[in-house]
C-alpha positions as a Python dict, from the first residue, in 0.01 Angstrom:
ca = {
    (1, 'M'): (0, 0, 0),
    (2, 'S'): (-222, -308, -103),
    (3, 'N'): (-373, -459, 234),
    (4, 'Y'): (-296, -198, 454),
    (5, 'P'): (-485, 27, 674),
    (6, 'P'): (-444, 402, 686),
    (7, 'N'): (-216, 546, 865),
    (8, 'P'): (-380, 712, 1151),
    (9, 'S'): (-394, 1076, 1157),
    (10, 'G'): (-49, 1231, 1315),
    (11, 'Y'): (120, 918, 1385),
    (12, 'P'): (489, 972, 1366),
    (13, 'Y'): (660, 665, 1331),
    (14, 'G'): (847, 579, 1028),
    (15, 'G'): (704, 859, 823),
    (16, 'P'): (984, 1071, 599),
    (17, 'P'): (1032, 1472, 741),
    (18, 'P'): (847, 1701, 599),
    (19, 'S'): (920, 1795, 230),
    (20, 'Q'): (1186, 2021, 201),
    (21, 'S'): (1431, 2128, -104),
    (22, 'Y'): (1767, 1990, -102),
    (23, 'S'): (2026, 2180, -244),
    (24, 'S'): (2295, 2060, -541),
    (25, 'A'): (2576, 2140, -339),
    (26, 'P'): (2825, 1830, -291),
    (27, 'Y'): (2838, 1620, 5),
    (28, 'G'): (2965, 1789, 295),
    (29, 'A'): (2911, 2161, 153),
    (30, 'P'): (2801, 2427, 413),
    (31, 'P'): (2471, 2477, 421),
    (32, 'Q'): (2365, 2825, 208),
    (33, 'G'): (2441, 3148, 396),
    (34, 'G'): (2711, 2979, 612),
    (35, 'P'): (2753, 2870, 931),
    (36, 'P'): (2648, 3128, 1209),
    (37, 'P'): (2896, 3338, 1387),
    (38, 'N'): (3182, 3139, 1582),
    (39, 'Q'): (3018, 2820, 1472),
    (40, 'P'): (3228, 2566, 1205),
    (41, 'P'): (3085, 2460, 943),
    (42, 'S'): (2863, 2147, 932),
    (43, 'P'): (3031, 1839, 800),
    (44, 'Y'): (2721, 1715, 719),
    (45, 'A'): (2547, 1770, 320),
    (46, 'P'): (2287, 2088, 306),
    (47, 'V'): (1999, 1898, 467),
    (48, 'A'): (1738, 2065, 731),
    (49, 'A'): (1937, 1918, 1005),
    (50, 'P'): (2260, 1714, 1002),
    (51, 'Y'): (2017, 1393, 1026),
    (52, 'G'): (1746, 1516, 924),
    (53, 'A'): (1485, 1630, 1210),
    (54, 'P'): (1567, 1516, 1569),
    (55, 'S'): (1325, 1235, 1623),
    (56, 'A'): (1099, 1183, 1928),
    (57, 'P'): (1271, 968, 2201),
    (58, 'H'): (1079, 601, 2235),
    (59, 'G'): (726, 671, 2402),
    (60, 'H'): (697, 1034, 2306),
    (61, 'G'): (548, 1185, 1983),
    (62, 'A'): (213, 943, 1956),
    (63, 'P'): (-116, 1140, 1817),
    (64, 'S'): (-354, 1252, 2066),
    (65, 'A'): (-624, 1029, 2225),
    (66, 'P'): (-974, 1090, 2089),
    (67, 'H'): (-1223, 1309, 2259),
    (68, 'G'): (-1352, 1051, 2574),
    (69, 'H'): (-1027, 844, 2570),
    (70, 'G'): (-691, 820, 2708),
    (71, 'A'): (-785, 826, 3073),
    (72, 'P'): (-544, 689, 3331),
    (73, 'N'): (-517, 300, 3330),
    (74, 'Q'): (-721, 275, 2996),
    (75, 'S'): (-678, -34, 2794),
    (76, 'Y'): (-626, -72, 2429),
    (77, 'G'): (-695, -379, 2218),
    (78, 'G'): (-743, -592, 2513),
    (79, 'Y'): (-382, -484, 2691),
    (80, 'P'): (-303, -265, 2964),
    (81, 'T'): (-146, 66, 2983),
    (82, 'P'): (207, 16, 3038),
    (83, 'P'): (399, 194, 3332),
    (84, 'P'): (602, 470, 3279),
    (85, 'S'): (920, 398, 3068),
    (86, 'A'): (1233, 403, 3230),
    (87, 'P'): (1567, 475, 3076),
    (88, 'Y'): (1743, 191, 2868),
    (89, 'G'): (2015, 15, 2954),
    (90, 'S'): (2148, -315, 2865),
    (91, 'P'): (2052, -413, 2498),
    (92, 'F'): (1976, -741, 2665),
    (93, 'A'): (1739, -575, 2921),
    (94, 'A'): (1382, -721, 3004),
    (95, 'L'): (1102, -529, 2756),
    (96, 'V'): (838, -310, 2921),
    (97, 'P'): (512, -406, 2849),
    (98, 'S'): (346, -158, 2645),
    (99, 'A'): (-17, -81, 2498),
    (100, 'F'): (-148, 50, 2137),
    (101, 'P'): (-159, 380, 2055),
    (102, 'P'): (-513, 543, 2041),
    (103, 'G'): (-644, 559, 1735),
    (104, 'T'): (-458, 228, 1613),
    (105, 'D'): (-623, 60, 1325),
    (106, 'P'): (-836, -252, 1427),
    (107, 'S'): (-693, -490, 1204),
    (108, 'V'): (-319, -371, 1321),
    (109, 'I'): (-484, -508, 1674),
    (110, 'A'): (-618, -778, 1534),
    (111, 'C'): (-303, -902, 1355),
    (112, 'F'): (-103, -870, 1689),
    (113, 'Q'): (-360, -1076, 1886),
    (114, 'V'): (-336, -1362, 1638),
    (115, 'A'): (24, -1354, 1606),
    (116, 'D'): (16, -1358, 2032),
    (117, 'Q'): (-127, -1707, 2088),
    (118, 'D'): (-69, -1703, 2468),
    (119, 'G'): (-204, -1397, 2522),
    (120, 'S'): (137, -1282, 2706),
    (121, 'G'): (144, -924, 2549),
    (122, 'F'): (439, -1014, 2328),
    (123, 'I'): (553, -1183, 2026),
    (124, 'D'): (849, -1350, 1921),
    (125, 'D'): (1075, -1283, 1603),
    (126, 'K'): (900, -1552, 1439),
    (127, 'E'): (596, -1451, 1541),
    (128, 'L'): (632, -1085, 1385),
    (129, 'Q'): (781, -1227, 1085),
    (130, 'R'): (455, -1454, 1003),
    (131, 'A'): (219, -1181, 1108),
    (132, 'L'): (427, -928, 878),
    (133, 'S'): (426, -1194, 592),
    (134, 'S'): (43, -1194, 627),
    (135, 'Y'): (64, -828, 464),
    (136, 'N'): (284, -924, 218),
    (137, 'Q'): (572, -837, 407),
    (138, 'S'): (811, -1113, 375),
    (139, 'F'): (1147, -1057, 545),
    (140, 'G'): (1435, -1276, 651),
    (141, 'L'): (1489, -1348, 1048),
    (142, 'R'): (1782, -1127, 1051),
    (143, 'T'): (1597, -815, 876),
    (144, 'V'): (1296, -913, 1143),
    (145, 'H'): (1568, -916, 1430),
    (146, 'L'): (1647, -579, 1333),
    (147, 'L'): (1332, -421, 1343),
    (148, 'M'): (1255, -569, 1676),
    (149, 'Y'): (1627, -421, 1796),
    (150, 'L'): (1540, -60, 1619),
    (151, 'F'): (1206, -13, 1778),
    (152, 'T'): (1249, -213, 2170),
    (153, 'N'): (1644, -74, 2145),
    (154, 'N'): (1732, -410, 2287),
    (155, 'N'): (1812, -795, 2171),
    (156, 'T'): (1533, -982, 2389),
    (157, 'R'): (1378, -1030, 2014),
    (158, 'K'): (1027, -985, 2193),
    (159, 'I'): (792, -697, 2055),
    (160, 'G'): (487, -544, 2263),
    (161, 'P'): (174, -377, 2093),
    (162, 'K'): (318, -18, 2092),
    (163, 'E'): (657, -124, 1890),
    (164, 'F'): (453, -391, 1684),
    (165, 'T'): (239, -76, 1560),
    (166, 'Q'): (499, 127, 1499),
    (167, 'V'): (673, -163, 1317),
    (168, 'F'): (359, -142, 1093),
    (169, 'Y'): (352, 211, 995),
    (170, 'S'): (712, 227, 933),
    (171, 'L'): (715, -84, 717),
    (172, 'Q'): (401, 90, 507),
    (173, 'S'): (558, 451, 489),
    (174, 'W'): (907, 243, 373),
    (175, 'R'): (754, 47, 123),
    (176, 'S'): (581, 348, -28),
    (177, 'I'): (955, 533, -36),
    (178, 'F'): (1094, 239, -239),
    (179, 'E'): (810, 202, -520),
    (180, 'R'): (827, 563, -548),
    (181, 'F'): (1188, 598, -628),
    (182, 'D'): (1164, 231, -808),
    (183, 'R'): (1054, 430, -1132),
    (184, 'D'): (1114, 147, -1337),
    (185, 'R'): (927, -82, -1127),
    (186, 'S'): (1187, -350, -1164),
    (187, 'G'): (1177, -422, -770),
    (188, 'K'): (1507, -295, -719),
    (189, 'I'): (1656, 84, -703),
    (190, 'D'): (2002, 167, -807),
    (191, 'T'): (2267, 375, -641),
    (192, 'N'): (2098, 732, -722),
    (193, 'E'): (1763, 606, -603),
    (194, 'L'): (1875, 470, -295),
    (195, 'R'): (2058, 772, -231),
    (196, 'E'): (1717, 980, -317),
    (197, 'S'): (1516, 755, -116),
    (198, 'L'): (1768, 792, 212),
    (199, 'L'): (1750, 1166, 162),
    (200, 'S'): (1340, 1171, 161),
    (201, 'L'): (1420, 988, 492),
    (202, 'G'): (1640, 1273, 627),
    (203, 'F'): (1985, 1053, 583),
    (204, 'S'): (2235, 1207, 363),
    (205, 'V'): (2562, 1012, 335),
    (206, 'S'): (2845, 1054, 165),
    (207, 'P'): (2970, 900, -184),
    (208, 'V'): (3190, 616, -26),
    (209, 'V'): (2921, 523, 252),
    (210, 'L'): (2657, 493, -29),
    (211, 'D'): (2891, 240, -232),
    (212, 'L'): (2944, 66, 71),
    (213, 'L'): (2560, 29, 111),
    (214, 'V'): (2489, -94, -233),
    (215, 'S'): (2788, -330, -228),
    (216, 'K'): (2654, -463, 136),
    (217, 'F'): (2269, -510, 41),
    (218, 'D'): (2284, -617, -328),
    (219, 'K'): (2226, -922, -333),
    (220, 'S'): (2457, -1028, -637),
    (221, 'G'): (2740, -897, -420),
    (222, 'G'): (2726, -551, -561),
    (223, 'K'): (2757, -678, -937),
    (224, 'N'): (2404, -563, -1043),
    (225, 'R'): (2399, -223, -831),
    (226, 'A'): (2073, -194, -731),
    (227, 'I'): (1899, -353, -391),
    (228, 'E'): (1540, -523, -377),
    (229, 'Y'): (1277, -412, -137),
    (230, 'D'): (1366, -694, 176),
    (231, 'N'): (1710, -542, 190),
    (232, 'F'): (1615, -190, 122),
    (233, 'I'): (1426, -240, 428),
    (234, 'E'): (1784, -371, 626),
    (235, 'C'): (1963, -89, 488),
    (236, 'C'): (1711, 168, 641),
    (237, 'L'): (1745, 16, 972),
    (238, 'T'): (2090, -23, 970),
    (239, 'V'): (2163, 375, 869),
    (240, 'K'): (1873, 486, 1078),
    (241, 'G'): (1960, 266, 1364),
    (242, 'L'): (2343, 366, 1346),
    (243, 'T'): (2246, 745, 1282),
    (244, 'E'): (1994, 708, 1596),
    (245, 'K'): (2302, 596, 1804),
    (246, 'F'): (2571, 844, 1720),
    (247, 'K'): (2302, 1148, 1741),
    (248, 'E'): (2289, 1031, 2114),
    (249, 'K'): (2650, 1135, 2153),
    (250, 'D'): (2667, 1389, 1905),
    (251, 'T'): (2421, 1643, 2136),
    (252, 'A'): (2572, 1963, 1956),
    (253, 'F'): (2479, 1801, 1611),
    (254, 'S'): (2846, 1905, 1509),
    (255, 'G'): (2917, 1566, 1330),
    (256, 'S'): (3154, 1460, 1584),
    (257, 'A'): (3122, 1221, 1893),
    (258, 'T'): (3324, 1068, 2196),
    (259, 'F'): (3258, 712, 2254),
    (260, 'T'): (3417, 480, 2512),
    (261, 'Y'): (3525, 126, 2389),
    (262, 'E'): (3249, -38, 2574),
    (263, 'S'): (2965, 220, 2429),
    (264, 'F'): (3110, 199, 2043),
    (265, 'M'): (3112, -200, 2121),
    (266, 'L'): (2734, -199, 2211),
    (267, 'T'): (2628, 45, 1952),
    (268, 'V'): (2807, -143, 1681),
    (269, 'L'): (2729, -498, 1773),
    (270, 'P'): (2329, -526, 1769),
    (271, 'F'): (2361, -494, 1437),
    (272, 'L'): (2615, -736, 1312),
    (273, 'I'): (2464, -981, 1546),
    (274, 'A'): (2112, -954, 1487),
}
């Protein structure tokens, strides 16, 4: 993508899962070979796993530090190494300070530091919006809020160096996916292209859900049956975020989960009020 620095080797955030072949079987069909003994068939389409490969929890899976770096209390880009992360609780809990992952491109660090004018180690929603715009990534505040929520797991609407880096490279990956499936270079992807792009990210949704997504994120209200790039990002954030929240409850990867009323509301509302 133009103006973007290369993704550091091994950086795990936002990239599609390893290449895999997808069966032509209909949605909801069991994987080839049938389910293991004494186990009911999966309700999901035959992707490698029900939701794609399980993702590493926040704060893990970052690339290993280059030789001679990564010592305790080391700082990256002028920001101190954060303390060990605590379990997430309220979506309005204070954001834990973070640092740039080792190997982060200097231009990403510089972009954050320009936005962080008070040197607090955090940038707010409008500062993030301006920082992304400087790399030809223009989004409305709702999409920016979803980005911040997905990568911080709270609604404080502030983001630190680690999360900014995750957002930066995730958008780079998602833009590449959008351009790959926008085969006619119209700046839009249709229903089938959206299905293929979501599959490449590891998300297999039913035709009914796919139609709802197109109707929601098509700027024409569903008349054109096509989604532009900025709404594609919002669509991906919604599918990814809700899927990951569901996975937290579906520990057996069965396609079923039990929610209390409170946990259901806290799962869904952040995506509605962003």
